[in-house]
PDB file of C-alpha atoms in Angstrom:
ATOM      1  CA  GLN A   1     -23.910 -46.404 -41.654  1.00  0.00           C
ATOM      2  CA  ASN A   2     -24.139 -49.525 -39.449  1.00  0.00           C
ATOM      3  CA  TYR A   3     -20.510 -50.581 -40.084  1.00  0.00           C
ATOM      4  CA  ILE A   4     -21.397 -54.122 -41.154  1.00  0.00           C
ATOM      5  CA  LEU A   5     -18.447 -55.341 -43.235  1.00  0.00           C
ATOM      6  CA  LEU A   6     -19.847 -58.685 -44.350  1.00  0.00           C
ATOM      7  CA  ARG A   7     -23.124 -60.562 -44.120  1.00  0.00           C
ATOM      8  CA  GLY A   8     -22.866 -64.338 -44.114  1.00  0.00           C
ATOM      9  CA  LYS A   9     -25.689 -66.854 -44.188  1.00  0.00           C
ATOM     10  CA  ASN A  10     -25.899 -67.165 -40.369  1.00  0.00           C
ATOM     11  CA  ASN A  11     -23.490 -64.527 -39.015  1.00  0.00           C
ATOM     12  CA  PHE A  12     -22.136 -61.093 -39.842  1.00  0.00           C
ATOM     13  CA  ILE A  13     -18.945 -59.089 -39.299  1.00  0.00           C
ATOM     14  CA  ILE A  14     -19.432 -55.667 -37.749  1.00  0.00           C
ATOM     15  CA  MET A  15     -17.066 -53.007 -36.482  1.00  0.00           C
ATOM     16  CA  ASN A  16     -17.132 -52.282 -32.771  1.00  0.00           C
ATOM     17  CA  ALA A  17     -18.613 -48.798 -32.234  1.00  0.00           C
ATOM     18  CA  TYR A  18     -16.341 -48.340 -29.188  1.00  0.00           C
ATOM     19  CA  PRO A  19     -13.124 -50.015 -30.327  1.00  0.00           C
ATOM     20  CA  TYR A  20     -10.138 -50.801 -28.144  1.00  0.00           C
ATOM     21  CA  ASN A  21      -7.892 -50.389 -31.201  1.00  0.00           C
ATOM     22  CA  PRO A  22      -8.370 -49.518 -34.889  1.00  0.00           C
ATOM     23  CA  GLY A  23      -9.807 -52.513 -36.699  1.00  0.00           C
ATOM     24  CA  HIS A  24     -11.631 -53.961 -33.653  1.00  0.00           C
ATOM     25  CA  LEU A  25     -14.261 -56.224 -35.233  1.00  0.00           C
ATOM     26  CA  MET A  26     -17.010 -58.482 -33.945  1.00  0.00           C
ATOM     27  CA  VAL A  27     -18.638 -61.564 -35.436  1.00  0.00           C
ATOM     28  CA  ALA A  28     -22.229 -62.208 -34.362  1.00  0.00           C
ATOM     29  CA  PRO A  29     -24.944 -64.649 -35.369  1.00  0.00           C
ATOM     30  CA  TYR A  30     -28.209 -63.242 -36.676  1.00  0.00           C
ATOM     31  CA  ARG A  31     -30.117 -65.250 -34.076  1.00  0.00           C
ATOM     32  CA  HIS A  32     -30.025 -63.813 -30.558  1.00  0.00           C
ATOM     33  CA  LEU A  33     -28.438 -66.600 -28.517  1.00  0.00           C
ATOM     34  CA  ALA A  34     -27.175 -66.422 -24.941  1.00  0.00           C
ATOM     35  CA  SER A  35     -24.749 -69.351 -25.102  1.00  0.00           C
ATOM     36  CA  LEU A  36     -22.440 -71.186 -27.462  1.00  0.00           C
ATOM     37  CA  GLU A  37     -24.421 -74.376 -26.881  1.00  0.00           C
ATOM     38  CA  GLU A  38     -27.381 -72.795 -28.671  1.00  0.00           C
ATOM     39  CA  LEU A  39     -25.450 -72.352 -31.937  1.00  0.00           C
ATOM     40  CA  THR A  40     -26.155 -74.955 -34.588  1.00  0.00           C
ATOM     41  CA  ASP A  41     -23.104 -76.626 -36.119  1.00  0.00           C
ATOM     42  CA  GLU A  42     -23.655 -74.599 -39.297  1.00  0.00           C
ATOM     43  CA  GLU A  43     -23.799 -71.329 -37.326  1.00  0.00           C
ATOM     44  CA  MET A  44     -20.725 -72.239 -35.281  1.00  0.00           C
ATOM     45  CA  PHE A  45     -18.579 -73.239 -38.262  1.00  0.00           C
ATOM     46  CA  GLU A  46     -19.472 -70.100 -40.189  1.00  0.00           C
ATOM     47  CA  HIS A  47     -18.958 -67.968 -37.069  1.00  0.00           C
ATOM     48  CA  PHE A  48     -15.392 -69.142 -36.553  1.00  0.00           C
ATOM     49  CA  ASP A  49     -14.668 -69.103 -40.275  1.00  0.00           C
ATOM     50  CA  LEU A  50     -15.589 -65.401 -40.185  1.00  0.00           C
ATOM     51  CA  VAL A  51     -13.346 -64.892 -37.137  1.00  0.00           C
ATOM     52  CA  ARG A  52     -10.517 -66.363 -39.211  1.00  0.00           C
ATOM     53  CA  LYS A  53     -11.462 -64.093 -42.130  1.00  0.00           C
ATOM     54  CA  CYS A  54     -11.334 -61.087 -39.772  1.00  0.00           C
ATOM     55  CA  THR A  55      -7.752 -61.830 -38.733  1.00  0.00           C
ATOM     56  CA  GLY A  56      -6.781 -62.017 -42.394  1.00  0.00           C
ATOM     57  CA  ILE A  57      -8.496 -58.743 -43.298  1.00  0.00           C
ATOM     58  CA  ILE A  58      -7.019 -56.898 -40.320  1.00  0.00           C
ATOM     59  CA  THR A  59      -3.561 -58.360 -40.944  1.00  0.00           C
ATOM     60  CA  GLU A  60      -3.588 -57.210 -44.549  1.00  0.00           C
ATOM     61  CA  ALA A  61      -4.881 -53.733 -43.684  1.00  0.00           C
ATOM     62  CA  TYR A  62      -2.913 -52.962 -40.507  1.00  0.00           C
ATOM     63  CA  LYS A  63      -0.149 -55.537 -39.969  1.00  0.00           C
ATOM     64  CA  PRO A  64      -0.745 -55.955 -36.203  1.00  0.00           C
ATOM     65  CA  GLY A  65       1.721 -57.822 -34.005  1.00  0.00           C
ATOM     66  CA  GLY A  66      -1.035 -60.076 -32.652  1.00  0.00           C
ATOM     67  CA  PHE A  67      -4.698 -60.373 -31.711  1.00  0.00           C
ATOM     68  CA  ASN A  68      -6.931 -60.691 -28.694  1.00  0.00           C
ATOM     69  CA  ILE A  69      -9.922 -62.837 -29.655  1.00  0.00           C
ATOM     70  CA  GLY A  70     -12.601 -63.309 -27.059  1.00  0.00           C
ATOM     71  CA  ILE A  71     -16.198 -64.071 -26.195  1.00  0.00           C
ATOM     72  CA  ASN A  72     -17.833 -62.540 -23.115  1.00  0.00           C
ATOM     73  CA  LEU A  73     -20.798 -64.653 -22.013  1.00  0.00           C
ATOM     74  CA  GLY A  74     -23.083 -63.038 -19.454  1.00  0.00           C
ATOM     75  CA  ARG A  75     -23.055 -59.725 -17.624  1.00  0.00           C
ATOM     76  CA  THR A  76     -20.546 -60.890 -14.996  1.00  0.00           C
ATOM     77  CA  ALA A  77     -18.074 -61.749 -17.761  1.00  0.00           C
ATOM     78  CA  GLY A  78     -18.370 -58.269 -19.263  1.00  0.00           C
ATOM     79  CA  ALA A  79     -20.858 -58.906 -22.051  1.00  0.00           C
ATOM     80  CA  GLY A  80     -21.899 -55.522 -23.397  1.00  0.00           C
ATOM     81  CA  ILE A  81     -24.797 -57.109 -25.244  1.00  0.00           C
ATOM     82  CA  GLU A  82     -26.107 -59.616 -22.756  1.00  0.00           C
ATOM     83  CA  GLY A  83     -27.909 -62.581 -24.261  1.00  0.00           C
ATOM     84  CA  HIS A  84     -26.259 -62.284 -27.688  1.00  0.00           C
ATOM     85  CA  VAL A  85     -23.166 -64.368 -28.367  1.00  0.00           C
ATOM     86  CA  HIS A  86     -20.516 -62.476 -30.306  1.00  0.00           C
ATOM     87  CA  THR A  87     -16.759 -62.741 -30.750  1.00  0.00           C
ATOM     88  CA  HIS A  88     -14.370 -59.780 -30.485  1.00  0.00           C
ATOM     89  CA  ILE A  89     -11.306 -59.632 -32.736  1.00  0.00           C
ATOM     90  CA  VAL A  90      -8.924 -56.934 -31.448  1.00  0.00           C
ATOM     91  CA  PRO A  91      -5.649 -56.234 -33.271  1.00  0.00           C
ATOM     92  CA  ARG A  92      -2.683 -55.528 -31.000  1.00  0.00           C
ATOM     93  CA  TRP A  93       0.685 -53.832 -31.454  1.00  0.00           C
ATOM     94  CA  ASN A  94       3.664 -53.531 -29.133  1.00  0.00           C
ATOM     95  CA  GLY A  95       3.127 -50.483 -26.937  1.00  0.00           C
ATOM     96  CA  ASP A  96      -0.531 -49.978 -27.901  1.00  0.00           C
ATOM     97  CA  THR A  97      -1.542 -49.312 -24.298  1.00  0.00           C
ATOM     98  CA  ASN A  98      -0.685 -46.257 -22.277  1.00  0.00           C
ATOM     99  CA  TYR A  99      -1.505 -44.519 -19.021  1.00  0.00           C
ATOM    100  CA  ILE A 100      -4.767 -43.003 -20.218  1.00  0.00           C
ATOM    101  CA  THR A 101      -6.511 -46.392 -20.489  1.00  0.00           C
ATOM    102  CA  VAL A 102      -5.361 -47.308 -16.981  1.00  0.00           C
ATOM    103  CA  VAL A 103      -5.954 -43.981 -15.215  1.00  0.00           C
ATOM    104  CA  SER A 104      -9.032 -42.696 -17.005  1.00  0.00           C
ATOM    105  CA  GLU A 105     -10.561 -45.860 -18.476  1.00  0.00           C
ATOM    106  CA  VAL A 106     -10.651 -43.957 -21.780  1.00  0.00           C
ATOM    107  CA  ARG A 107      -9.756 -45.415 -25.165  1.00  0.00           C
ATOM    108  CA  VAL A 108      -7.759 -43.329 -27.610  1.00  0.00           C
ATOM    109  CA  VAL A 109      -8.219 -44.599 -31.146  1.00  0.00           C
ATOM    110  CA  PRO A 110      -6.222 -42.621 -33.731  1.00  0.00           C
ATOM    111  CA  GLN A 111      -8.566 -43.248 -36.668  1.00  0.00           C
ATOM    112  CA  ALA A 112     -12.226 -42.440 -37.299  1.00  0.00           C
ATOM    113  CA  LEU A 113     -14.552 -45.452 -37.598  1.00  0.00           C
ATOM    114  CA  SER A 114     -15.515 -44.406 -41.124  1.00  0.00           C
ATOM    115  CA  ALA A 115     -11.859 -44.422 -42.239  1.00  0.00           C
ATOM    116  CA  THR A 116     -11.225 -47.804 -40.618  1.00  0.00           C
ATOM    117  CA  TYR A 117     -14.373 -49.179 -42.250  1.00  0.00           C
ATOM    118  CA  ALA A 118     -13.256 -47.938 -45.686  1.00  0.00           C
ATOM    119  CA  GLU A 119      -9.816 -49.555 -45.324  1.00  0.00           C
ATOM    120  CA  LEU A 120     -11.131 -52.911 -44.095  1.00  0.00           C
ATOM    121  CA  LYS A 121     -13.921 -52.978 -46.682  1.00  0.00           C
ATOM    122  CA  ALA A 122     -11.377 -52.311 -49.454  1.00  0.00           C
ATOM    123  CA  VAL A 123      -9.336 -55.311 -48.301  1.00  0.00           C
ATOM    124  CA  LEU A 124     -12.442 -57.489 -48.039  1.00  0.00           C
ATOM    125  CA  ASP A 125     -13.609 -56.469 -51.501  1.00  0.00           C
ATOM    126  CA  GLY A 126     -10.145 -57.021 -52.971  1.00  0.00           C
ATOM    127  CA  SER A 127      -9.612 -53.425 -54.062  1.00  0.00           C
ATOM    128  CA  LYS A 128      -6.632 -52.869 -51.732  1.00  0.00           C
ATOM    129  CA  SER A 129      -3.409 -54.701 -52.398  1.00  0.00           C
TER     130      SER A 129
END
């Protein structure tokens, strides 16, 4: 229902409700923090370990050609959730952009979030090989 794939001790992996591509995930700490400097070492290490886990899960499920991984800090930088550090993991494929994203600022994602969630969760749980 909330598309949380994994809950860690200090952070969690969640699907983006408005993905740029199928498999677009985010890693966020449970604590609401506005900057990276506010993360404890334990939170930071787990956060980036989960980012690494996300690339593995997405790679196994979708075989992308690459990734965009980014953190938007502050409204000016494009943070959709201002005041809450989170990292985006966006799988990319050759030719995955087209005119509609440029002209209309609309994203066309060819898979329902529930189907993407089921595929990624199966990989995470080890039931997909």
